[in-house]
Amino acid sequence: MERIKLALSSDVVEGEPLAIMLDGFPQLAVYRVNDHFFVTDNLCTHGNAMLTEGFQDGTSIECPFHGGRFNIETGKATLYPCQIALKTYEAIVENGFIYITRLP
Ligand code: FES
């Protein structure tokens, strides 16, 4: 499985999710929570909003458009009007960098 480098872990600040654009992927959001890292699609499943412009509170991200929320660990929509789960990716941290894997 190909490993894809997203960011330096030190560049991801808790409460300030980082937007990442990579070839072959939808826009991604990287989050830090208590020194754990999570990666999701950045685009809200309810509309054309980037979650990195929303409000993170622990493992919850609130969309800046209509205030819906997701759990960034599971991707589950937790507050209306968001109903469709967000895609999540396993974040691998190694030597100070955050990676995800590209599935075959
Ligand atoms: S676009 Fe995100 S809640 Fe509507």
PDB file of N, CA and C and ligand atoms in Angstrom:
ATOM      1  N   MET A   1       0.833  -1.198   0.000  1.00  0.00           N
ATOM      2  CA  MET A   1       0.000   0.000   0.000  1.00  0.00           C
ATOM      3  C   MET A   1       0.871   1.253   0.000  1.00  0.00           C
ATOM      4  N   GLU A   2       0.531   2.159  -0.861  1.00  0.00           N
ATOM      5  CA  GLU A   2       1.312   3.398  -0.958  1.00  0.00           C
ATOM      6  C   GLU A   2       0.971   4.334   0.199  1.00  0.00           C
ATOM      7  N   ARG A   3       1.997   4.881   0.800  1.00  0.00           N
ATOM      8  CA  ARG A   3       1.817   5.796   1.920  1.00  0.00           C
ATOM      9  C   ARG A   3       1.966   7.228   1.406  1.00  0.00           C
ATOM     10  N   ILE A   4       1.057   8.074   1.790  1.00  0.00           N
ATOM     11  CA  ILE A   4       1.062   9.443   1.276  1.00  0.00           C
ATOM     12  C   ILE A   4       1.261  10.435   2.410  1.00  0.00           C
ATOM     13  N   LYS A   5       2.291  11.267   2.249  1.00  0.00           N
ATOM     14  CA  LYS A   5       2.622  12.233   3.297  1.00  0.00           C
ATOM     15  C   LYS A   5       1.672  13.434   3.209  1.00  0.00           C
ATOM     16  N   LEU A   6       1.058  13.796   4.334  1.00  0.00           N
ATOM     17  CA  LEU A   6       0.122  14.923   4.340  1.00  0.00           C
ATOM     18  C   LEU A   6       0.733  16.192   4.901  1.00  0.00           C
ATOM     19  N   ALA A   7       1.393  16.068   6.053  1.00  0.00           N
ATOM     20  CA  ALA A   7       1.854  17.284   6.733  1.00  0.00           C
ATOM     21  C   ALA A   7       2.820  16.920   7.842  1.00  0.00           C
ATOM     22  N   LEU A   8       3.537  17.919   8.296  1.00  0.00           N
ATOM     23  CA  LEU A   8       4.317  17.783   9.529  1.00  0.00           C
ATOM     24  C   LEU A   8       3.335  17.797  10.691  1.00  0.00           C
ATOM     25  N   SER A   9       3.458  16.868  11.597  1.00  0.00           N
ATOM     26  CA  SER A   9       2.496  16.847  12.708  1.00  0.00           C
ATOM     27  C   SER A   9       2.555  18.142  13.517  1.00  0.00           C
ATOM     28  N   SER A  10       3.727  18.757  13.572  1.00  0.00           N
ATOM     29  CA  SER A  10       3.844  20.004  14.342  1.00  0.00           C
ATOM     30  C   SER A  10       3.116  21.168  13.673  1.00  0.00           C
ATOM     31  N   ASP A  11       2.736  21.013  12.398  1.00  0.00           N
ATOM     32  CA  ASP A  11       1.989  22.071  11.703  1.00  0.00           C
ATOM     33  C   ASP A  11       0.492  21.993  11.973  1.00  0.00           C
ATOM     34  N   VAL A  12       0.045  20.925  12.638  1.00  0.00           N
ATOM     35  CA  VAL A  12      -1.389  20.771  12.887  1.00  0.00           C
ATOM     36  C   VAL A  12      -1.663  21.119  14.344  1.00  0.00           C
ATOM     37  N   VAL A  13      -2.419  22.180  14.525  1.00  0.00           N
ATOM     38  CA  VAL A  13      -2.691  22.712  15.859  1.00  0.00           C
ATOM     39  C   VAL A  13      -4.100  22.302  16.268  1.00  0.00           C
ATOM     40  N   GLU A  14      -4.257  21.887  17.510  1.00  0.00           N
ATOM     41  CA  GLU A  14      -5.590  21.499  17.974  1.00  0.00           C
ATOM     42  C   GLU A  14      -6.547  22.677  17.850  1.00  0.00           C
ATOM     43  N   GLY A  15      -7.705  22.404  17.269  1.00  0.00           N
ATOM     44  CA  GLY A  15      -8.714  23.458  17.093  1.00  0.00           C
ATOM     45  C   GLY A  15      -8.559  24.223  15.799  1.00  0.00           C
ATOM     46  N   GLU A  16      -7.480  23.945  15.045  1.00  0.00           N
ATOM     47  CA  GLU A  16      -7.262  24.634  13.770  1.00  0.00           C
ATOM     48  C   GLU A  16      -6.969  23.604  12.686  1.00  0.00           C
ATOM     49  N   PRO A  17      -8.017  22.894  12.223  1.00  0.00           N
ATOM     50  CA  PRO A  17      -7.776  21.844  11.231  1.00  0.00           C
ATOM     51  C   PRO A  17      -7.093  22.385   9.980  1.00  0.00           C
ATOM     52  N   LEU A  18      -6.260  21.543   9.405  1.00  0.00           N
ATOM     53  CA  LEU A  18      -5.435  21.930   8.266  1.00  0.00           C
ATOM     54  C   LEU A  18      -6.019  21.347   6.977  1.00  0.00           C
ATOM     55  N   ALA A  19      -6.172  22.199   5.964  1.00  0.00           N
ATOM     56  CA  ALA A  19      -6.677  21.741   4.659  1.00  0.00           C
ATOM     57  C   ALA A  19      -5.510  21.236   3.829  1.00  0.00           C
ATOM     58  N   ILE A  20      -5.697  20.081   3.185  1.00  0.00           N
ATOM     59  CA  ILE A  20      -4.645  19.484   2.352  1.00  0.00           C
ATOM     60  C   ILE A  20      -5.237  19.144   0.991  1.00  0.00           C
ATOM     61  N   MET A  21      -4.502  19.539  -0.068  1.00  0.00           N
ATOM     62  CA  MET A  21      -4.926  19.179  -1.420  1.00  0.00           C
ATOM     63  C   MET A  21      -3.864  18.273  -2.015  1.00  0.00           C
ATOM     64  N   LEU A  22      -4.282  17.128  -2.510  1.00  0.00           N
ATOM     65  CA  LEU A  22      -3.360  16.146  -3.090  1.00  0.00           C
ATOM     66  C   LEU A  22      -3.935  15.631  -4.390  1.00  0.00           C
ATOM     67  N   ASP A  23      -3.081  15.327  -5.349  1.00  0.00           N
ATOM     68  CA  ASP A  23      -3.551  14.713  -6.580  1.00  0.00           C
ATOM     69  C   ASP A  23      -4.230  13.390  -6.266  1.00  0.00           C
ATOM     70  N   GLY A  24      -5.349  13.156  -6.879  1.00  0.00           N
ATOM     71  CA  GLY A  24      -6.007  11.854  -6.749  1.00  0.00           C
ATOM     72  C   GLY A  24      -6.842  11.686  -5.498  1.00  0.00           C
ATOM     73  N   PHE A  25      -6.980  12.742  -4.709  1.00  0.00           N
ATOM     74  CA  PHE A  25      -7.801  12.678  -3.503  1.00  0.00           C
ATOM     75  C   PHE A  25      -8.759  13.860  -3.495  1.00  0.00           C
ATOM     76  N   PRO A  26      -9.900  13.684  -2.833  1.00  0.00           N
ATOM     77  CA  PRO A  26     -10.704  14.879  -2.568  1.00  0.00           C
ATOM     78  C   PRO A  26      -9.949  15.758  -1.573  1.00  0.00           C
ATOM     79  N   GLN A  27     -10.367  16.978  -1.384  1.00  0.00           N
ATOM     80  CA  GLN A  27      -9.704  17.813  -0.382  1.00  0.00           C
ATOM     81  C   GLN A  27      -9.843  17.164   0.984  1.00  0.00           C
ATOM     82  N   LEU A  28      -8.756  17.215   1.744  1.00  0.00           N
ATOM     83  CA  LEU A  28      -8.717  16.548   3.041  1.00  0.00           C
ATOM     84  C   LEU A  28      -8.577  17.568   4.169  1.00  0.00           C
ATOM     85  N   ALA A  29      -9.011  17.157   5.339  1.00  0.00           N
ATOM     86  CA  ALA A  29      -8.843  17.964   6.551  1.00  0.00           C
ATOM     87  C   ALA A  29      -8.089  17.115   7.567  1.00  0.00           C
ATOM     88  N   VAL A  30      -7.061  17.707   8.178  1.00  0.00           N
ATOM     89  CA  VAL A  30      -6.267  17.012   9.199  1.00  0.00           C
ATOM     90  C   VAL A  30      -6.496  17.717  10.532  1.00  0.00           C
ATOM     91  N   TYR A  31      -6.796  16.929  11.554  1.00  0.00           N
ATOM     92  CA  TYR A  31      -7.137  17.468  12.872  1.00  0.00           C
ATOM     93  C   TYR A  31      -6.214  16.874  13.927  1.00  0.00           C
ATOM     94  N   ARG A  32      -5.987  17.668  14.953  1.00  0.00           N
ATOM     95  CA  ARG A  32      -5.233  17.181  16.109  1.00  0.00           C
ATOM     96  C   ARG A  32      -6.151  17.247  17.329  1.00  0.00           C
ATOM     97  N   VAL A  33      -6.185  16.157  18.087  1.00  0.00           N
ATOM     98  CA  VAL A  33      -6.964  16.121  19.333  1.00  0.00           C
ATOM     99  C   VAL A  33      -6.112  15.401  20.368  1.00  0.00           C
ATOM    100  N   ASN A  34      -5.647  16.138  21.379  1.00  0.00           N
ATOM    101  CA  ASN A  34      -4.825  15.526  22.432  1.00  0.00           C
ATOM    102  C   ASN A  34      -3.671  14.705  21.860  1.00  0.00           C
ATOM    103  N   ASP A  35      -2.988  15.261  20.876  1.00  0.00           N
ATOM    104  CA  ASP A  35      -1.837  14.599  20.246  1.00  0.00           C
ATOM    105  C   ASP A  35      -2.200  13.337  19.468  1.00  0.00           C
ATOM    106  N   HIS A  36      -3.468  13.164  19.165  1.00  0.00           N
ATOM    107  CA  HIS A  36      -3.892  12.159  18.190  1.00  0.00           C
ATOM    108  C   HIS A  36      -4.314  12.917  16.934  1.00  0.00           C
ATOM    109  N   PHE A  37      -4.149  12.261  15.791  1.00  0.00           N
ATOM    110  CA  PHE A  37      -4.442  12.932  14.524  1.00  0.00           C
ATOM    111  C   PHE A  37      -5.539  12.188  13.788  1.00  0.00           C
ATOM    112  N   PHE A  38      -6.389  12.955  13.129  1.00  0.00           N
ATOM    113  CA  PHE A  38      -7.510  12.395  12.380  1.00  0.00           C
ATOM    114  C   PHE A  38      -7.559  13.074  11.016  1.00  0.00           C
ATOM    115  N   VAL A  39      -7.993  12.312  10.029  1.00  0.00           N
ATOM    116  CA  VAL A  39      -8.086  12.845   8.665  1.00  0.00           C
ATOM    117  C   VAL A  39      -9.474  12.512   8.126  1.00  0.00           C
ATOM    118  N   THR A  40     -10.120  13.513   7.553  1.00  0.00           N
ATOM    119  CA  THR A  40     -11.423  13.302   6.905  1.00  0.00           C
ATOM    120  C   THR A  40     -11.429  14.042   5.570  1.00  0.00           C
ATOM    121  N   ASP A  41     -12.458  13.756   4.761  1.00  0.00           N
ATOM    122  CA  ASP A  41     -12.719  14.637   3.632  1.00  0.00           C
ATOM    123  C   ASP A  41     -12.998  16.025   4.193  1.00  0.00           C
ATOM    124  N   ASN A  42     -12.622  17.041   3.432  1.00  0.00           N
ATOM    125  CA  ASN A  42     -12.830  18.407   3.917  1.00  0.00           C
ATOM    126  C   ASN A  42     -14.221  18.928   3.545  1.00  0.00           C
ATOM    127  N   LEU A  43     -14.784  18.408   2.470  1.00  0.00           N
ATOM    128  CA  LEU A  43     -16.070  18.924   1.989  1.00  0.00           C
ATOM    129  C   LEU A  43     -17.211  18.361   2.837  1.00  0.00           C
ATOM    130  N   CYS A  44     -18.031  19.230   3.353  1.00  0.00           N
ATOM    131  CA  CYS A  44     -19.213  18.815   4.119  1.00  0.00           C
ATOM    132  C   CYS A  44     -20.108  17.959   3.224  1.00  0.00           C
ATOM    133  N   THR A  45     -20.752  16.955   3.806  1.00  0.00           N
ATOM    134  CA  THR A  45     -21.634  16.102   3.002  1.00  0.00           C
ATOM    135  C   THR A  45     -23.002  16.749   2.795  1.00  0.00           C
ATOM    136  N   HIS A  46     -23.223  17.902   3.396  1.00  0.00           N
ATOM    137  CA  HIS A  46     -24.517  18.585   3.233  1.00  0.00           C
ATOM    138  C   HIS A  46     -24.462  19.673   2.170  1.00  0.00           C
ATOM    139  N   GLY A  47     -23.313  20.216   1.882  1.00  0.00           N
ATOM    140  CA  GLY A  47     -23.226  21.318   0.923  1.00  0.00           C
ATOM    141  C   GLY A  47     -21.783  21.627   0.594  1.00  0.00           C
ATOM    142  N   ASN A  48     -21.600  22.765  -0.029  1.00  0.00           N
ATOM    143  CA  ASN A  48     -20.290  23.108  -0.576  1.00  0.00           C
ATOM    144  C   ASN A  48     -19.452  23.912   0.420  1.00  0.00           C
ATOM    145  N   ALA A  49     -19.243  23.353   1.588  1.00  0.00           N
ATOM    146  CA  ALA A  49     -18.491  24.058   2.631  1.00  0.00           C
ATOM    147  C   ALA A  49     -17.270  23.245   3.015  1.00  0.00           C
ATOM    148  N   MET A  50     -16.180  23.946   3.299  1.00  0.00           N
ATOM    149  CA  MET A  50     -14.965  23.296   3.760  1.00  0.00           C
ATOM    150  C   MET A  50     -14.968  23.264   5.287  1.00  0.00           C
ATOM    151  N   LEU A  51     -14.828  22.064   5.818  1.00  0.00           N
ATOM    152  CA  LEU A  51     -14.910  21.911   7.275  1.00  0.00           C
ATOM    153  C   LEU A  51     -13.730  22.562   7.985  1.00  0.00           C
ATOM    154  N   THR A  52     -12.610  22.710   7.275  1.00  0.00           N
ATOM    155  CA  THR A  52     -11.464  23.380   7.908  1.00  0.00           C
ATOM    156  C   THR A  52     -11.773  24.849   8.195  1.00  0.00           C
ATOM    157  N   GLU A  53     -12.856  25.367   7.613  1.00  0.00           N
ATOM    158  CA  GLU A  53     -13.261  26.739   7.931  1.00  0.00           C
ATOM    159  C   GLU A  53     -14.320  26.762   9.031  1.00  0.00           C
ATOM    160  N   GLY A  54     -14.618  25.587   9.569  1.00  0.00           N
ATOM    161  CA  GLY A  54     -15.614  25.486  10.628  1.00  0.00           C
ATOM    162  C   GLY A  54     -14.972  25.554  12.011  1.00  0.00           C
ATOM    163  N   PHE A  55     -15.651  24.964  12.985  1.00  0.00           N
ATOM    164  CA  PHE A  55     -15.245  25.113  14.374  1.00  0.00           C
ATOM    165  C   PHE A  55     -15.035  23.734  14.983  1.00  0.00           C
ATOM    166  N   GLN A  56     -13.800  23.473  15.375  1.00  0.00           N
ATOM    167  CA  GLN A  56     -13.474  22.177  15.973  1.00  0.00           C
ATOM    168  C   GLN A  56     -13.543  22.279  17.492  1.00  0.00           C
ATOM    169  N   ASP A  57     -14.202  21.291  18.096  1.00  0.00           N
ATOM    170  CA  ASP A  57     -14.243  21.188  19.553  1.00  0.00           C
ATOM    171  C   ASP A  57     -13.965  19.730  19.891  1.00  0.00           C
ATOM    172  N   GLY A  58     -12.735  19.424  20.242  1.00  0.00           N
ATOM    173  CA  GLY A  58     -12.357  18.032  20.479  1.00  0.00           C
ATOM    174  C   GLY A  58     -12.534  17.230  19.206  1.00  0.00           C
ATOM    175  N   THR A  59     -13.298  16.137  19.289  1.00  0.00           N
ATOM    176  CA  THR A  59     -13.496  15.291  18.101  1.00  0.00           C
ATOM    177  C   THR A  59     -14.719  15.710  17.295  1.00  0.00           C
ATOM    178  N   SER A  60     -15.238  16.896  17.567  1.00  0.00           N
ATOM    179  CA  SER A  60     -16.408  17.371  16.827  1.00  0.00           C
ATOM    180  C   SER A  60     -16.000  18.527  15.910  1.00  0.00           C
ATOM    181  N   ILE A  61     -16.477  18.479  14.663  1.00  0.00           N
ATOM    182  CA  ILE A  61     -16.261  19.612  13.757  1.00  0.00           C
ATOM    183  C   ILE A  61     -17.623  20.137  13.333  1.00  0.00           C
ATOM    184  N   GLU A  62     -17.773  21.447  13.451  1.00  0.00           N
ATOM    185  CA  GLU A  62     -19.037  22.088  13.076  1.00  0.00           C
ATOM    186  C   GLU A  62     -18.856  22.789  11.743  1.00  0.00           C
ATOM    187  N   CYS A  63     -19.748  22.511  10.823  1.00  0.00           N
ATOM    188  CA  CYS A  63     -19.682  23.107   9.489  1.00  0.00           C
ATOM    189  C   CYS A  63     -19.967  24.606   9.569  1.00  0.00           C
ATOM    190  N   PRO A  64     -19.194  25.401   8.813  1.00  0.00           N
ATOM    191  CA  PRO A  64     -19.391  26.847   8.888  1.00  0.00           C
ATOM    192  C   PRO A  64     -20.666  27.322   8.185  1.00  0.00           C
ATOM    193  N   PHE A  65     -21.286  26.477   7.344  1.00  0.00           N
ATOM    194  CA  PHE A  65     -22.454  26.961   6.590  1.00  0.00           C
ATOM    195  C   PHE A  65     -23.755  26.879   7.375  1.00  0.00           C
ATOM    196  N   HIS A  66     -24.121  25.696   7.814  1.00  0.00           N
ATOM    197  CA  HIS A  66     -25.438  25.539   8.471  1.00  0.00           C
ATOM    198  C   HIS A  66     -25.320  24.956   9.867  1.00  0.00           C
ATOM    199  N   GLY A  67     -24.097  24.834  10.372  1.00  0.00           N
ATOM    200  CA  GLY A  67     -23.930  24.417  11.763  1.00  0.00           C
ATOM    201  C   GLY A  67     -24.089  22.929  12.028  1.00  0.00           C
ATOM    202  N   GLY A  68     -24.181  22.121  10.963  1.00  0.00           N
ATOM    203  CA  GLY A  68     -24.209  20.670  11.184  1.00  0.00           C
ATOM    204  C   GLY A  68     -22.875  20.215  11.755  1.00  0.00           C
ATOM    205  N   ARG A  69     -22.852  19.025  12.330  1.00  0.00           N
ATOM    206  CA  ARG A  69     -21.601  18.548  12.948  1.00  0.00           C
ATOM    207  C   ARG A  69     -21.310  17.101  12.585  1.00  0.00           C
ATOM    208  N   PHE A  70     -20.016  16.789  12.673  1.00  0.00           N
ATOM    209  CA  PHE A  70     -19.528  15.426  12.452  1.00  0.00           C
ATOM    210  C   PHE A  70     -18.572  15.059  13.570  1.00  0.00           C
ATOM    211  N   ASN A  71     -18.494  13.755  13.826  1.00  0.00           N
ATOM    212  CA  ASN A  71     -17.436  13.229  14.674  1.00  0.00           C
ATOM    213  C   ASN A  71     -16.252  12.939  13.745  1.00  0.00           C
ATOM    214  N   ILE A  72     -15.106  13.561  13.995  1.00  0.00           N
ATOM    215  CA  ILE A  72     -13.987  13.428  13.060  1.00  0.00           C
ATOM    216  C   ILE A  72     -13.276  12.086  13.199  1.00  0.00           C
ATOM    217  N   GLU A  73     -13.539  11.375  14.282  1.00  0.00           N
ATOM    218  CA  GLU A  73     -12.922  10.061  14.476  1.00  0.00           C
ATOM    219  C   GLU A  73     -13.671   8.995  13.675  1.00  0.00           C
ATOM    220  N   THR A  74     -14.987   9.077  13.691  1.00  0.00           N
ATOM    221  CA  THR A  74     -15.808   8.053  13.025  1.00  0.00           C
ATOM    222  C   THR A  74     -16.384   8.538  11.705  1.00  0.00           C
ATOM    223  N   GLY A  75     -16.443   9.854  11.523  1.00  0.00           N
ATOM    224  CA  GLY A  75     -17.080  10.429  10.336  1.00  0.00           C
ATOM    225  C   GLY A  75     -18.583  10.575  10.472  1.00  0.00           C
ATOM    226  N   LYS A  76     -19.126  10.055  11.549  1.00  0.00           N
ATOM    227  CA  LYS A  76     -20.580  10.058  11.721  1.00  0.00           C
ATOM    228  C   LYS A  76     -21.129  11.484  11.811  1.00  0.00           C
ATOM    229  N   ALA A  77     -22.241  11.730  11.115  1.00  0.00           N
ATOM    230  CA  ALA A  77     -22.934  13.008  11.241  1.00  0.00           C
ATOM    231  C   ALA A  77     -23.632  13.025  12.597  1.00  0.00           C
ATOM    232  N   THR A  78     -23.380  14.055  13.383  1.00  0.00           N
ATOM    233  CA  THR A  78     -23.908  14.078  14.753  1.00  0.00           C
ATOM    234  C   THR A  78     -24.923  15.186  14.979  1.00  0.00           C
ATOM    235  N   LEU A  79     -25.030  16.127  14.039  1.00  0.00           N
ATOM    236  CA  LEU A  79     -26.018  17.200  14.240  1.00  0.00           C
ATOM    237  C   LEU A  79     -26.596  17.607  12.895  1.00  0.00           C
ATOM    238  N   TYR A  80     -27.931  17.696  12.858  1.00  0.00           N
ATOM    239  CA  TYR A  80     -28.666  18.139  11.681  1.00  0.00           C
ATOM    240  C   TYR A  80     -28.203  19.542  11.283  1.00  0.00           C
ATOM    241  N   PRO A  81     -28.128  19.873   9.998  1.00  0.00           N
ATOM    242  CA  PRO A  81     -28.676  19.123   8.870  1.00  0.00           C
ATOM    243  C   PRO A  81     -27.723  18.092   8.259  1.00  0.00           C
ATOM    244  N   CYS A  82     -26.576  17.846   8.857  1.00  0.00           N
ATOM    245  CA  CYS A  82     -25.692  16.810   8.307  1.00  0.00           C
ATOM    246  C   CYS A  82     -26.297  15.443   8.626  1.00  0.00           C
ATOM    247  N   GLN A  83     -26.389  14.605   7.620  1.00  0.00           N
ATOM    248  CA  GLN A  83     -26.968  13.275   7.822  1.00  0.00           C
ATOM    249  C   GLN A  83     -26.093  12.181   7.228  1.00  0.00           C
ATOM    250  N   ILE A  84     -25.315  12.542   6.210  1.00  0.00           N
ATOM    251  CA  ILE A  84     -24.462  11.552   5.539  1.00  0.00           C
ATOM    252  C   ILE A  84     -23.081  11.598   6.179  1.00  0.00           C
ATOM    253  N   ALA A  85     -22.551  10.435   6.500  1.00  0.00           N
ATOM    254  CA  ALA A  85     -21.241  10.362   7.164  1.00  0.00           C
ATOM    255  C   ALA A  85     -20.141  10.920   6.265  1.00  0.00           C
ATOM    256  N   LEU A  86     -19.132  11.405   6.915  1.00  0.00           N
ATOM    257  CA  LEU A  86     -17.943  11.940   6.271  1.00  0.00           C
ATOM    258  C   LEU A  86     -16.950  10.800   6.104  1.00  0.00           C
ATOM    259  N   LYS A  87     -16.242  10.788   4.996  1.00  0.00           N
ATOM    260  CA  LYS A  87     -15.218   9.757   4.816  1.00  0.00           C
ATOM    261  C   LYS A  87     -14.029  10.057   5.734  1.00  0.00           C
ATOM    262  N   THR A  88     -13.543   9.027   6.397  1.00  0.00           N
ATOM    263  CA  THR A  88     -12.374   9.187   7.257  1.00  0.00           C
ATOM    264  C   THR A  88     -11.218   8.344   6.708  1.00  0.00           C
ATOM    265  N   TYR A  89     -10.024   8.680   7.103  1.00  0.00           N
ATOM    266  CA  TYR A  89      -8.797   7.991   6.670  1.00  0.00           C
ATOM    267  C   TYR A  89      -7.976   7.718   7.911  1.00  0.00           C
ATOM    268  N   GLU A  90      -7.313   6.594   7.930  1.00  0.00           N
ATOM    269  CA  GLU A  90      -6.450   6.306   9.079  1.00  0.00           C
ATOM    270  C   GLU A  90      -5.195   7.175   9.007  1.00  0.00           C
ATOM    271  N   ALA A  91      -4.943   7.933  10.050  1.00  0.00           N
ATOM    272  CA  ALA A  91      -3.744   8.775  10.091  1.00  0.00           C
ATOM    273  C   ALA A  91      -2.603   7.988  10.727  1.00  0.00           C
ATOM    274  N   ILE A  92      -1.487   7.920  10.029  1.00  0.00           N
ATOM    275  CA  ILE A  92      -0.297   7.236  10.542  1.00  0.00           C
ATOM    276  C   ILE A  92       0.747   8.317  10.829  1.00  0.00           C
ATOM    277  N   VAL A  93       1.278   8.308  12.039  1.00  0.00           N
ATOM    278  CA  VAL A  93       2.279   9.321  12.389  1.00  0.00           C
ATOM    279  C   VAL A  93       3.621   8.625  12.533  1.00  0.00           C
ATOM    280  N   GLU A  94       4.596   9.118  11.792  1.00  0.00           N
ATOM    281  CA  GLU A  94       5.923   8.510  11.833  1.00  0.00           C
ATOM    282  C   GLU A  94       6.972   9.579  11.583  1.00  0.00           C
ATOM    283  N   ASN A  95       7.964   9.613  12.424  1.00  0.00           N
ATOM    284  CA  ASN A  95       9.073  10.576  12.284  1.00  0.00           C
ATOM    285  C   ASN A  95       8.585  12.009  12.110  1.00  0.00           C
ATOM    286  N   GLY A  96       7.526  12.352  12.827  1.00  0.00           N
ATOM    287  CA  GLY A  96       7.062  13.735  12.817  1.00  0.00           C
ATOM    288  C   GLY A  96       6.178  14.100  11.645  1.00  0.00           C
ATOM    289  N   PHE A  97       5.829  13.114  10.809  1.00  0.00           N
ATOM    290  CA  PHE A  97       4.933  13.398   9.681  1.00  0.00           C
ATOM    291  C   PHE A  97       3.650  12.586   9.801  1.00  0.00           C
ATOM    292  N   ILE A  98       2.599  13.115   9.221  1.00  0.00           N
ATOM    293  CA  ILE A  98       1.314  12.407   9.184  1.00  0.00           C
ATOM    294  C   ILE A  98       1.118  11.862   7.773  1.00  0.00           C
ATOM    295  N   TYR A  99       0.753  10.598   7.709  1.00  0.00           N
ATOM    296  CA  TYR A  99       0.530   9.922   6.420  1.00  0.00           C
ATOM    297  C   TYR A  99      -0.866   9.300   6.398  1.00  0.00           C
ATOM    298  N   ILE A 100      -1.370   9.067   5.199  1.00  0.00           N
ATOM    299  CA  ILE A 100      -2.483   8.144   5.018  1.00  0.00           C
ATOM    300  C   ILE A 100      -2.034   7.138   3.958  1.00  0.00           C
ATOM    301  N   THR A 101      -2.777   6.064   3.821  1.00  0.00           N
ATOM    302  CA  THR A 101      -2.410   5.091   2.790  1.00  0.00           C
ATOM    303  C   THR A 101      -3.433   5.158   1.669  1.00  0.00           C
ATOM    304  N   ARG A 102      -2.942   4.959   0.475  1.00  0.00           N
ATOM    305  CA  ARG A 102      -3.824   4.875  -0.694  1.00  0.00           C
ATOM    306  C   ARG A 102      -4.195   3.408  -0.869  1.00  0.00           C
ATOM    307  N   LEU A 103      -5.463   3.114  -0.787  1.00  0.00           N
ATOM    308  CA  LEU A 103      -5.888   1.724  -0.923  1.00  0.00           C
ATOM    309  C   LEU A 103      -5.828   1.320  -2.381  1.00  0.00           C
ATOM    310  N   PRO A 104      -5.466   0.049  -2.634  1.00  0.00           N
ATOM    311  CA  PRO A 104      -5.364  -0.386  -4.022  1.00  0.00           C
ATOM    312  C   PRO A 104      -6.729  -0.389  -4.713  1.00  0.00           C
TER     313      PRO A 104
HETATM  314  S1  FES B   1     -23.063  22.744   4.085  1.00  0.00           S
HETATM  315 FE1  FES B   1     -22.367  21.862   5.933  1.00  0.00          FE
HETATM  316  S2  FES B   1     -24.117  21.873   7.221  1.00  0.00           S
HETATM  317 FE2  FES B   1     -24.830  22.635   5.329  1.00  0.00          FE
END
